[in-house]
Coordinates of C-alpha atoms in Angstrom, one line a residue:
X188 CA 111.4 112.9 59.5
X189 CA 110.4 109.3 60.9
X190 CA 113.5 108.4 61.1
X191 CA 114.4 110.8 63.2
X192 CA 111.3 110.9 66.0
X193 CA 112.7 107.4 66.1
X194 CA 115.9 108.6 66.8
X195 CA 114.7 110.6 69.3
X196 CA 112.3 108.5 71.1
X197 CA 115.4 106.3 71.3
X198 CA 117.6 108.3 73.0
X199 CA 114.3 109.6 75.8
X200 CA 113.8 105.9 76.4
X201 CA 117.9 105.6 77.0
X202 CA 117.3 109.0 79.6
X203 CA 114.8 107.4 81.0
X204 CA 116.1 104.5 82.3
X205 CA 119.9 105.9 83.2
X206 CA 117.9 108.3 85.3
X207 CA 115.9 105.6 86.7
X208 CA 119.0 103.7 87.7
X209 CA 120.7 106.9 89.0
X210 CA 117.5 107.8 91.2
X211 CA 118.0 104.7 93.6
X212 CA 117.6 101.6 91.6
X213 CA 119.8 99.0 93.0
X214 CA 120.4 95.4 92.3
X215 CA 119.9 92.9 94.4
X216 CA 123.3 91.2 95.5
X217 CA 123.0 88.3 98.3
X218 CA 120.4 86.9 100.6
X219 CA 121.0 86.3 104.6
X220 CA 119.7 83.5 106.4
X221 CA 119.0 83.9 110.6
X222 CA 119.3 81.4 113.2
X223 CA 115.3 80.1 112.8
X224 CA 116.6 79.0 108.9
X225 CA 114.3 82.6 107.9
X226 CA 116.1 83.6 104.4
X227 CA 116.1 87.7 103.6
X228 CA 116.6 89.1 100.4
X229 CA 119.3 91.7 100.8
X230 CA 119.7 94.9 98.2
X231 CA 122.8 97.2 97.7
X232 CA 121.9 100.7 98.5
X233 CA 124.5 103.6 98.3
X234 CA 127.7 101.9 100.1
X235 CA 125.1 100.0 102.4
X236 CA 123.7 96.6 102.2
X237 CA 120.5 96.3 103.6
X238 CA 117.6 93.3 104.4
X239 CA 114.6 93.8 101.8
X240 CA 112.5 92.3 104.1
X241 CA 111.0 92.9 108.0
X242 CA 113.0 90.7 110.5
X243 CA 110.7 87.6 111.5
X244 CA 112.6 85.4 113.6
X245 CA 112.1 84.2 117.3
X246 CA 115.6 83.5 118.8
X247 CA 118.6 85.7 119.6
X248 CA 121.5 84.4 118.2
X249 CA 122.6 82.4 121.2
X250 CA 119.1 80.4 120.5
X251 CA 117.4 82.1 123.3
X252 CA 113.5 82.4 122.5
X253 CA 112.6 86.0 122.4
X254 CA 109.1 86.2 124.6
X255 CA 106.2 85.6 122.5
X256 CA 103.5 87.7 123.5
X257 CA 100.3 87.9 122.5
X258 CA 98.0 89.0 125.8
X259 CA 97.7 92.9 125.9
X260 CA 98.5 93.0 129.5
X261 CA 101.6 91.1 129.1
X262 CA 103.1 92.6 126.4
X263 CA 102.1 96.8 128.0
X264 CA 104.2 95.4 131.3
X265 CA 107.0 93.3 129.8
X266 CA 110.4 95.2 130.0
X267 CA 112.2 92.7 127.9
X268 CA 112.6 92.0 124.7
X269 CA 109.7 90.7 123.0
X270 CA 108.1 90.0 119.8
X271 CA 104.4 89.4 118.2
X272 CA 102.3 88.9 114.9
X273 CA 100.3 92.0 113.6
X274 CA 97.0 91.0 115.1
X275 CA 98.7 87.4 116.4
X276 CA 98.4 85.7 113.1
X277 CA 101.4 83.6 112.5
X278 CA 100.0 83.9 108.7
X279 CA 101.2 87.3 108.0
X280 CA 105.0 86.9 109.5
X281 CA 106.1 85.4 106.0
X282 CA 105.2 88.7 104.3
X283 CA 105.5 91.7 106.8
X284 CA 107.9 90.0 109.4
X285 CA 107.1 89.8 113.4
X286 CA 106.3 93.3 114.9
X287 CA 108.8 93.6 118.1
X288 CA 109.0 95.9 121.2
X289 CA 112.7 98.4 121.4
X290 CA 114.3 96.0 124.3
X291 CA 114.7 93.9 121.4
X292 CA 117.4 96.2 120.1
X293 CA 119.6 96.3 122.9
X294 CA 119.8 93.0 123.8
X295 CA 123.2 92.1 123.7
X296 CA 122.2 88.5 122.5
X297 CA 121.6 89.8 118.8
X298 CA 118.7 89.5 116.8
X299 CA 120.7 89.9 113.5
X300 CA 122.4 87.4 111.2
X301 CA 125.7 87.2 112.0
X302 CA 128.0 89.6 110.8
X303 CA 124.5 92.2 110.7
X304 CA 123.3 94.3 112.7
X305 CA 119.9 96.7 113.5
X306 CA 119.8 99.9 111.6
X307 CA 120.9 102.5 114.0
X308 CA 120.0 106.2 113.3
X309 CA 122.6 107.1 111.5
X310 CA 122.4 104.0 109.3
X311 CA 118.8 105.2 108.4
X312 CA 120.0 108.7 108.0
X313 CA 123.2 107.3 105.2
X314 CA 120.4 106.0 102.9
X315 CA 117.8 109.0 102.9
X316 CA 120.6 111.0 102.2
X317 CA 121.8 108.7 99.1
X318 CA 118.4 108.6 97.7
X319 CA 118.4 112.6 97.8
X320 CA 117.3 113.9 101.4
X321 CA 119.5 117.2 102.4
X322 CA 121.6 117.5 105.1
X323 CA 119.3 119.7 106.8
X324 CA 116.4 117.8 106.4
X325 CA 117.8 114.5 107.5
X326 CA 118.9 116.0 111.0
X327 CA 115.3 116.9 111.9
X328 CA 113.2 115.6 114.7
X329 CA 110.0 114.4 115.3
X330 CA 109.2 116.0 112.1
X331 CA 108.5 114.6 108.1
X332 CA 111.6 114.9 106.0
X333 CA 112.4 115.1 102.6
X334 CA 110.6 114.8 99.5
X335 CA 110.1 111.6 97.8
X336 CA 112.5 109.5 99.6
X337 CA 109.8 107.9 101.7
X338 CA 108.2 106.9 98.3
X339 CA 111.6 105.5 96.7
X340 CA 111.4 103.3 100.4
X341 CA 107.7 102.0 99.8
X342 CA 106.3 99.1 97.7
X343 CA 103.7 100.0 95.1
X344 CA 101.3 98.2 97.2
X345 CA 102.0 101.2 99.7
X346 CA 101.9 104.2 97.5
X347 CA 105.3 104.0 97.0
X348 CA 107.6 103.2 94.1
X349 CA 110.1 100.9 95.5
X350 CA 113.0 102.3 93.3
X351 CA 115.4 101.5 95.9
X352 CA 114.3 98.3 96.0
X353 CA 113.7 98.8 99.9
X354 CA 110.4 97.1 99.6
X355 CA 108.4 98.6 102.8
X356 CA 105.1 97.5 103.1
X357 CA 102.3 99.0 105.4
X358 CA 102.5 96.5 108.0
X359 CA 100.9 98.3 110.7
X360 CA 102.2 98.6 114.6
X361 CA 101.2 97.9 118.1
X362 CA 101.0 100.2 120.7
X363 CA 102.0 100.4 124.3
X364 CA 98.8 98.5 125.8
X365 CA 99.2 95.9 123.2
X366 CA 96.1 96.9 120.9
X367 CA 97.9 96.8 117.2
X368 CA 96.9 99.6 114.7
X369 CA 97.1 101.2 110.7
X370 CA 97.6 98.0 108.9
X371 CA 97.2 98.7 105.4
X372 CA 98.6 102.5 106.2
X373 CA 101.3 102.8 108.3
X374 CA 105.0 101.2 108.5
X375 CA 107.4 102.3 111.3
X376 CA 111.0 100.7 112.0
X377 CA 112.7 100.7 115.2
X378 CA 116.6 101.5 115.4
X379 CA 119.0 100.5 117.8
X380 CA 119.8 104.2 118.9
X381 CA 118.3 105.7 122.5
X382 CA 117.0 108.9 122.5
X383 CA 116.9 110.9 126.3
X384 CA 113.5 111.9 126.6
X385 CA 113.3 114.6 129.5
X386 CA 115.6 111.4 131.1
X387 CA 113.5 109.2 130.0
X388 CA 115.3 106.7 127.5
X389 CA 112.7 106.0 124.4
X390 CA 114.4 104.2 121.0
X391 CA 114.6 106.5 117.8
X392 CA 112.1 105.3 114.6
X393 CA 112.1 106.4 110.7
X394 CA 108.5 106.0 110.0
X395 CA 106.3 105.5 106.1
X396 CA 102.9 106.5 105.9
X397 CA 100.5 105.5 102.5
X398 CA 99.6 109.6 102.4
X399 CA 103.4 110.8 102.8
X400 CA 106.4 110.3 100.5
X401 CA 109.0 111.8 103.2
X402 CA 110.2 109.9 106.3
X403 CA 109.3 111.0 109.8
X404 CA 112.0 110.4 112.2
X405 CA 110.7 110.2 115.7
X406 CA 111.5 108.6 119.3
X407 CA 109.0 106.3 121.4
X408 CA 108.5 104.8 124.1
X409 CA 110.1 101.0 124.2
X410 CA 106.9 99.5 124.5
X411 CA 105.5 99.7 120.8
X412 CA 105.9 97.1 118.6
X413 CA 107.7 97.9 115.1
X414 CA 109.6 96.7 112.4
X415 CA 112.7 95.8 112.4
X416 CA 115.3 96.0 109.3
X417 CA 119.4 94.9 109.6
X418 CA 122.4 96.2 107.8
X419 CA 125.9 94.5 107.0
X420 CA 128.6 94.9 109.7
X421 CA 131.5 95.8 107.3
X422 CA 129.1 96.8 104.2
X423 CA 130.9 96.5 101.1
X424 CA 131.4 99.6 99.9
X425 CA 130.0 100.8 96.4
X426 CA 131.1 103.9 94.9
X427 CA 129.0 106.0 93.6
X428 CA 131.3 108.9 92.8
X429 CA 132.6 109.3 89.4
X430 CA 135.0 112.2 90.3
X431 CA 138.7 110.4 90.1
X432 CA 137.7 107.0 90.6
X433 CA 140.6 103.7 91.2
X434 CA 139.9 102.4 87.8
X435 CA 138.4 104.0 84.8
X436 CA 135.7 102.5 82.6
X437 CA 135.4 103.7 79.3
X438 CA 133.4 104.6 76.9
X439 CA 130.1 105.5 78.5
X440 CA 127.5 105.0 77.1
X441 CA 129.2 102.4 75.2
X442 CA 127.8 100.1 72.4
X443 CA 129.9 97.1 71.7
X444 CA 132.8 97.5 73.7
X445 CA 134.1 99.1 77.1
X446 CA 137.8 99.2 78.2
X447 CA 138.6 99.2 82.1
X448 CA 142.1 100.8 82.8
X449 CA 144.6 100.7 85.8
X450 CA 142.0 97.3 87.1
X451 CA 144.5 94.8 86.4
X452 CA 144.2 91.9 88.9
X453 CA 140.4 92.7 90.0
X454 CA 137.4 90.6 89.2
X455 CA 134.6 92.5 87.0
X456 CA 131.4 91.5 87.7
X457 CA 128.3 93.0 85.0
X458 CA 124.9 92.8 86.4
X459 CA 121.5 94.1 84.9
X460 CA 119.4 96.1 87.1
X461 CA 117.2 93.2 88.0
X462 CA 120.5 92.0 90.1
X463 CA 121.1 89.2 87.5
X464 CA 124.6 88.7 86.9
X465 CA 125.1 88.8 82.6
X466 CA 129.6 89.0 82.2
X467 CA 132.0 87.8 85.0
X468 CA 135.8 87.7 84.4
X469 CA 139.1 89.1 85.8
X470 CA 141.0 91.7 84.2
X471 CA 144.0 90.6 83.0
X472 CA 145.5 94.0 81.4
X473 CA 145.9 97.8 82.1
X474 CA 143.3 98.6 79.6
X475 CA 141.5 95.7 79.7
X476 CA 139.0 95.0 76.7
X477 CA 135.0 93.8 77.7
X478 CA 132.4 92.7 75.0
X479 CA 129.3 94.1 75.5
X480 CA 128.3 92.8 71.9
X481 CA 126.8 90.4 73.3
X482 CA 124.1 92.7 76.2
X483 CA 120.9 94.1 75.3
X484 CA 120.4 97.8 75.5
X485 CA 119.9 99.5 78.9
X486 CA 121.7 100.1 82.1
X487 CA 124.1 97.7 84.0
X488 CA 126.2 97.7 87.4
X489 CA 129.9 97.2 86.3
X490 CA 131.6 96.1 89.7
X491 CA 135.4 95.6 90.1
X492 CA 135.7 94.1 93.3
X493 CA 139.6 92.8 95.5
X494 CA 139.1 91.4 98.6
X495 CA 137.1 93.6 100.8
X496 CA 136.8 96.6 98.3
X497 CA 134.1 97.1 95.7
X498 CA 133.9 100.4 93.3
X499 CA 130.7 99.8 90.9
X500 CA 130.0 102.4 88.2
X501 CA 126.9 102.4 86.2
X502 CA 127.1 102.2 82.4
X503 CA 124.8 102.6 79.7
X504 CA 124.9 100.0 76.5
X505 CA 123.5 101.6 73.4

């Protein structure tokens, strides 16, 4: 009988962390550096790659200063791109990034590293849908979407649980007459994409809140400061679908070994879920042989990658 809860508990604990994984964990694959020396983590999520942190620096990529404004008047009339501190302390940039007005994101002189850009709208809308927001829900205006997706997006420090590795934190905003508000409750991000506003042209926002584990997707006026958050140019796609994939992978869960069929020529890459890579080799056969003697128990991201072209299945080791 004890034998067997052990069993048992074994096997939840296995669940557990396969649904985990499946629910939006991903590993962290690269970093990006900007054209102030600024160095971002980045994280794979879905077939995107995305910055896990808030966009901080102070030149557009031609090394152009972007405005820094820190008088109230200045920054309600500027109608340029611009960028300030939450509550103009230079001390908090290193954590929550600068806080920068929507003419930021359509200047054509860039903001992002190169080969990144701004999340549009329909970036934004690619991940809430990966980490489980409907169709329906995702098209919605002005409105809170979802259901925990918001919460998958936040860091524990904001109520969230940060399972996609996302990493928002409440950094707060500033408003149109330059007064800044709702640190410690309230995250917003700008995207590239205009929205026509009765003919008025405003920038669309996917918004966090401390009290809300959706995602509000609105439009404002250009003359708030927000967040700002860049995606990979030609993301390296990761596929997530199991139905008829390139190459198979095989057993799964597995315990000592896995075989990899029709991969020959492809580099495998095994990483744990903490991003770390733990096996790296090429595959050298049709059914190609991998140890995974040698790997604790849990979950890893088994990547087989040519040139541009990435398919990543997640496997389970027993």
């Amino acid at each position: 009988m004890k034998a067997h809860s052990i069993h048992l508990m074994k096997i939840q604990m296995l669940l557990a962390i396969a649904l985990f994984a499946l629910q939006g964990l991903n590993a962290q694959t690269d970093s990006i550096t900007d054209i102030d020396g600024n160095v971002y983590k980045t994280i794979v999520i879905g077939s995107q790659w995305w910055m896990a942190e808030n966009l901080k620096v102070s030149k557009y990529n031609n090394g152009d200063d972007i405005p820094h404004l820190t008088d109230a008047t200045e920054w309600a009339e500027t109608e340029e791109g611009a960028y300030c501190y939450y509550g103009n302390r230079s001390s908090f940039a290193d954590t929550y990034g600068n806080l920068y007005n929507w003419y930021t994101t359509q200047d054509e002189r860039g903001v992002c590293p190169s080969g990144w850009h701004i999340a549009t709208d329909e970036d934004w809308i690619t991940m809430e849908k990966y980490l489980g927001m409907s169709d329906s829900e995702a098209e919605r205006m002005t409105a809170w979407r979802g259901t925990d997706e918001g919460g998958k997006l936040k860091d524990e420090s904001f109520g969230g649980t940060n399972s996609s590795g996302f990493t928002a934190l409440a950094t707060g905003y500033r408003d149109p007459e330059g007064i800044f508000k709702a640190m410690g409750t309230d995250n917003d991000y700008w995207t590239s994409t205009p929205y026509d506003n009765a003919g008025n042209t405003e920038g669309v926002l996917h918004g966090l809140l401390n009290t809300q584990s959706s995602v509000v997707r609105n439009f404002h006026v250009p003359g708030y400061g927000f967040c700002i958050r860049c995606v990979r140019d030609a993301a390296v796609q990761v596929e997530n679908k199991i139905e008829q994939p390139e190459s198979e992978i095989y057993p799964n869960p597995a315990k000592e070994n896995i075989i990899v069929r029709n991969a020959e020529g492809k580099d495998l890459t095994i990483r744990n879920i903490s991003g770390q890579t733990v096996l790296s080799e090429a595959v050298t056969s049709y059914d190609h042989l991998v140890d995974m003697s040698r790997l604790s128990r849990g979950t890893y991201l088994v990547s087989l990658s040519r040139q541009q072209k990435i398919q990543t299945t997640r496997v389970i080791v027993l």
